Tab-separated table of C-alpha atoms in Angstrom:
chain	number	residue	atom	x	y	z
A	1	GLN	CA	-134.777	19.766	27.646
A	2	LYS	CA	-133.830	23.168	27.770
A	3	GLU	CA	-134.450	25.197	31.114
A	4	VAL	CA	-136.056	28.097	29.069
A	5	GLU	CA	-137.579	28.044	25.667
A	6	GLN	CA	-138.913	30.952	23.749
A	7	ASN	CA	-140.826	31.001	20.278
A	8	SER	CA	-138.469	31.234	17.659
A	9	GLY	CA	-138.162	34.118	15.761
A	10	PRO	CA	-137.627	36.472	14.092
A	11	LEU	CA	-141.093	38.252	14.632
A	12	SER	CA	-141.758	40.901	12.193
A	13	VAL	CA	-145.124	43.071	13.192
A	14	PRO	CA	-146.353	46.386	11.437
A	15	GLU	CA	-146.078	49.464	13.442
A	16	GLY	CA	-148.801	49.968	15.799
A	17	ALA	CA	-149.499	46.320	15.948
A	18	ILE	CA	-149.422	43.882	19.150
A	19	ALA	CA	-146.348	41.601	19.353
A	20	SER	CA	-146.789	38.470	21.484
A	21	LEU	CA	-143.668	36.658	22.784
A	22	ASN	CA	-143.897	33.242	24.601
A	23	CYS	CA	-141.503	31.276	26.944
A	24	THR	CA	-141.838	28.028	28.961
A	25	TYR	CA	-139.725	26.716	31.459
A	26	SER	CA	-138.740	23.233	33.096
A	27	ASP	CA	-138.470	23.903	36.637
A	28	ARG	CA	-141.465	24.267	38.611
A	29	GLY	CA	-139.586	25.706	41.522
A	30	SER	CA	-139.051	28.729	39.730
A	31	GLN	CA	-140.227	31.909	41.353
A	32	SER	CA	-139.302	34.885	39.612
A	33	PHE	CA	-139.659	35.790	36.078
A	34	PHE	CA	-138.109	38.755	33.722
A	35	TRP	CA	-138.254	39.890	30.515
A	36	TYR	CA	-135.056	41.850	29.118
A	37	ARG	CA	-135.035	43.856	26.089
A	38	GLN	CA	-131.492	43.482	24.293
A	39	TYR	CA	-130.465	45.885	21.360
A	40	SER	CA	-127.753	44.843	19.187
A	41	GLY	CA	-124.562	44.910	20.590
A	42	LYS	CA	-125.911	46.409	23.739
A	43	SER	CA	-126.592	44.592	27.209
A	44	PRO	CA	-129.871	43.236	28.291
A	45	GLU	CA	-132.437	45.928	29.886
A	46	LEU	CA	-134.739	44.793	32.153
A	47	ILE	CA	-138.286	45.683	31.179
A	48	MET	CA	-140.488	43.767	33.273
A	49	SER	CA	-140.674	41.140	36.316
A	50	ILE	CA	-143.445	38.914	37.315
A	51	TYR	CA	-143.834	36.997	40.513
A	52	SER	CA	-147.486	35.678	40.719
A	53	ASN	CA	-149.977	34.063	38.425
A	54	GLY	CA	-151.780	36.531	36.275
A	55	ASP	CA	-151.268	39.564	34.216
A	56	LYS	CA	-149.038	42.669	35.186
A	57	GLU	CA	-149.048	45.709	32.955
A	58	ASP	CA	-146.612	48.730	32.603
A	59	GLY	CA	-147.411	51.192	29.873
A	60	ARG	CA	-147.418	49.388	26.679
A	61	PHE	CA	-146.183	45.887	27.932
A	62	THR	CA	-148.068	43.111	29.624
A	63	ALA	CA	-146.477	40.194	31.271
A	64	GLN	CA	-148.532	37.248	31.563
A	65	LEU	CA	-147.582	34.373	34.127
A	66	ASN	CA	-149.346	30.701	34.460
A	67	LYS	CA	-147.166	28.750	36.815
A	68	ALA	CA	-149.425	25.714	36.283
A	69	SER	CA	-148.478	25.682	32.562
A	70	GLN	CA	-144.881	26.834	33.353
A	71	TYR	CA	-145.620	29.417	31.041
A	72	VAL	CA	-144.787	33.234	30.580
A	73	SER	CA	-145.457	35.779	27.874
A	74	LEU	CA	-145.021	39.292	27.008
A	75	LEU	CA	-147.362	41.592	24.963
A	76	ILE	CA	-146.097	44.790	23.435
A	77	ARG	CA	-148.960	46.842	22.312
A	78	ASP	CA	-149.025	49.886	19.695
A	79	SER	CA	-145.346	48.649	18.668
A	80	GLN	CA	-143.034	51.471	17.698
A	81	PRO	CA	-139.705	50.839	15.427
A	82	SER	CA	-137.985	51.573	18.897
A	83	ASP	CA	-139.157	48.165	20.030
A	84	SER	CA	-137.193	46.535	17.505
A	85	ALA	CA	-134.797	44.131	19.377
A	86	THR	CA	-134.197	40.881	20.889
A	87	TYR	CA	-136.184	39.868	24.040
A	88	LEU	CA	-135.126	37.739	26.618
A	89	CYS	CA	-137.110	35.683	29.261
A	90	ALA	CA	-135.442	34.757	32.332
A	91	VAL	CA	-136.299	32.516	35.210
A	92	SER	CA	-135.018	32.509	38.428
A	93	ASP	CA	-134.252	29.842	41.052
A	94	TYR	CA	-130.802	29.649	42.529
A	95	LYS	CA	-129.626	31.264	39.066
A	96	LEU	CA	-131.056	33.363	36.436
A	97	SER	CA	-131.643	31.072	33.599
A	98	PHE	CA	-132.216	32.618	29.822
A	99	GLY	CA	-133.828	32.001	26.721
A	100	ALA	CA	-132.260	32.531	23.677
A	101	GLY	CA	-134.405	35.183	22.858
A	102	THR	CA	-136.721	36.496	20.067
A	103	THR	CA	-135.909	38.998	17.730
A	104	VAL	CA	-138.583	41.328	16.969
A	105	THR	CA	-138.588	43.640	13.951
A	106	VAL	CA	-141.327	46.308	14.141
A	107	ARG	CA	-142.024	47.449	10.274
A	108	ALA	CA	-142.701	51.579	10.207
B	1	ASP	CA	-126.848	57.001	39.759
B	2	ALA	CA	-124.037	55.276	38.098
B	3	GLY	CA	-125.198	51.810	36.701
B	4	VAL	CA	-123.181	48.669	36.668
B	5	THR	CA	-119.794	49.770	35.150
B	6	GLN	CA	-117.358	47.103	33.517
B	7	SER	CA	-113.774	47.427	32.129
B	8	PRO	CA	-112.353	47.032	29.883
B	9	THR	CA	-115.256	47.302	26.868
B	10	HIS	CA	-113.208	45.361	24.318
B	11	LEU	CA	-110.264	42.912	24.743
B	12	ILE	CA	-108.305	40.697	22.280
B	13	LYS	CA	-106.266	37.708	23.720
B	14	THR	CA	-104.451	34.817	22.292
B	15	ARG	CA	-104.814	31.213	22.979
B	16	GLY	CA	-103.673	29.766	26.256
B	17	GLN	CA	-103.426	33.663	27.723
B	18	GLN	CA	-105.194	34.614	30.835
B	19	VAL	CA	-107.525	37.649	31.130
B	20	THR	CA	-109.130	39.646	34.090
B	21	LEU	CA	-112.288	41.341	33.944
B	22	ARG	CA	-113.794	43.786	36.212
B	23	CYS	CA	-117.086	45.224	37.402
B	24	SER	CA	-118.592	47.810	39.825
B	25	PRO	CA	-122.063	47.200	41.096
B	26	ILE	CA	-124.602	49.580	41.240
B	27	SER	CA	-124.317	51.582	44.987
B	28	GLY	CA	-125.861	49.822	47.587
B	29	HIS	CA	-126.026	46.290	45.855
B	30	LYS	CA	-124.228	43.547	47.176
B	31	SER	CA	-124.781	40.745	45.035
B	32	VAL	CA	-123.057	40.351	41.567
B	33	SER	CA	-123.156	37.894	39.369
B	34	TRP	CA	-121.247	37.011	35.794
B	35	TYR	CA	-122.570	35.450	32.434
B	36	GLN	CA	-121.004	34.823	29.220
B	37	GLN	CA	-123.172	35.433	26.063
B	38	VAL	CA	-122.049	34.000	22.886
B	39	LEU	CA	-123.839	35.477	19.591
B	40	GLY	CA	-127.094	34.490	19.144
B	41	GLN	CA	-127.688	32.898	22.373
B	42	GLY	CA	-129.090	34.067	25.979
B	43	PRO	CA	-126.663	34.810	28.608
B	44	GLN	CA	-125.325	31.751	30.585
B	45	PHE	CA	-124.451	32.002	34.407
B	46	ILE	CA	-121.105	31.584	35.385
B	47	PHE	CA	-120.962	32.805	39.042
B	48	GLN	CA	-123.087	34.664	41.947
B	49	TYR	CA	-121.233	36.642	44.583
B	50	TYR	CA	-122.792	37.915	47.732
B	51	GLU	CA	-120.886	39.433	50.526
B	52	LYS	CA	-117.639	38.425	49.299
B	53	GLU	CA	-118.281	34.835	49.093
B	54	GLU	CA	-119.516	32.543	45.980
B	55	ARG	CA	-123.144	31.614	46.268
B	56	GLY	CA	-123.590	30.103	43.044
B	57	ARG	CA	-121.581	28.448	40.150
B	58	GLY	CA	-122.760	27.652	36.686
B	59	ASN	CA	-121.772	24.588	34.689
B	60	PHE	CA	-118.128	26.245	33.406
B	61	PRO	CA	-114.673	24.789	33.805
B	62	ASP	CA	-112.515	25.565	36.592
B	63	ARG	CA	-110.505	27.865	34.346
B	64	PHE	CA	-112.944	30.514	35.107
B	65	SER	CA	-112.712	31.945	38.720
B	66	ALA	CA	-114.174	35.198	40.529
B	67	ARG	CA	-114.094	37.040	43.549
B	68	GLN	CA	-115.601	39.706	45.226
B	69	PHE	CA	-113.927	42.717	47.205
B	70	PRO	CA	-114.866	44.436	50.547
B	71	ASN	CA	-116.489	47.042	48.504
B	72	TYR	CA	-118.719	44.435	46.159
B	73	SER	CA	-116.756	45.222	43.174
B	74	SER	CA	-115.822	41.930	41.666
B	75	GLU	CA	-113.274	40.337	39.180
B	76	LEU	CA	-113.730	37.408	36.655
B	77	ASN	CA	-110.585	35.638	35.835
B	78	VAL	CA	-110.188	33.122	32.836
B	79	ASN	CA	-107.113	31.099	32.551
B	80	ALA	CA	-105.805	29.357	29.240
B	81	LEU	CA	-108.075	31.120	27.175
B	82	LEU	CA	-109.874	28.967	24.163
B	83	LEU	CA	-111.207	30.196	21.043
B	84	GLY	CA	-114.735	29.200	22.599
B	85	ASP	CA	-114.256	31.784	25.081
B	86	SER	CA	-114.932	34.544	22.713
B	87	ALA	CA	-117.948	35.963	24.007
B	88	LEU	CA	-119.337	39.057	25.561
B	89	TYR	CA	-119.086	38.794	29.287
B	90	LEU	CA	-121.666	40.542	31.385
B	91	CYS	CA	-121.737	41.292	35.146
B	92	ALA	CA	-125.050	42.096	36.709
B	93	SER	CA	-125.875	43.712	40.233
B	94	SER	CA	-128.945	43.196	42.606
B	95	SER	CA	-130.180	44.553	45.692
B	96	GLY	CA	-131.465	41.094	46.684
B	97	GLN	CA	-129.689	38.804	49.125
B	98	VAL	CA	-128.614	35.536	48.209
B	99	LEU	CA	-131.013	32.805	46.653
B	100	PRO	CA	-133.070	32.345	45.030
B	101	LEU	CA	-132.580	35.811	42.985
B	102	ASN	CA	-135.861	37.244	43.461
B	103	GLN	CA	-134.806	40.772	43.040
B	104	PRO	CA	-134.121	41.959	39.081
B	105	GLN	CA	-130.623	42.113	37.963
B	106	HIS	CA	-129.141	45.089	36.206
B	107	PHE	CA	-126.598	44.591	33.634
B	108	GLY	CA	-123.384	46.403	32.879
B	109	ASP	CA	-122.560	47.141	29.053
B	110	GLY	CA	-120.299	44.166	28.909
B	111	THR	CA	-116.766	43.380	28.203
B	112	ARG	CA	-116.498	41.862	24.597
B	113	LEU	CA	-113.573	39.303	24.535
B	114	SER	CA	-111.955	38.069	21.296
B	115	ILE	CA	-109.790	35.042	21.453
B	116	LEU	CA	-107.223	34.919	18.084
């Protein structure tokens, strides 16, 4: 079983719609959770961090964490073409473990 | 403020050679981690260094080694290069202390290593 799994993509959404990304993790001892955005050929860029159960909102992004279900999600509201990228879920215990990423394409 | 800087940006080597990659963390960050990212996959953890000591190591062979200097910059060395070592090598720094990694890590632009 992979440590961090993300819903397989690619995910295509129309401009202005909500993109929903999901992530599950295997280590119940994980304490910190991050979402990174990676444009093609570029390095990962941190967009959200979440540490406790519930929702955390930052602009058009909302991260949700449910430790009992070992589940993290990211919602992107009012999706823009500039949101087209690969989104990486990362989970931290003694190291940062990444999922394989979900590629999102926003159609204009 | 300067972010994480890595050098070189691109590198081409042949099988069996050795390579050294360099990283300078964000000013004030004492923790540096190295990751390998193969095309189509997420980054894989190689090493974490804090205060010049190795604090974590991923599932990589002994051909991979690293060190951190007093100014918190770091080098990743890979010996006896294999075709499978072709990847984007990412360095990340963090303001957090050791483990667990509660503070976000910020990545440099990476070094793209190609093995012929």
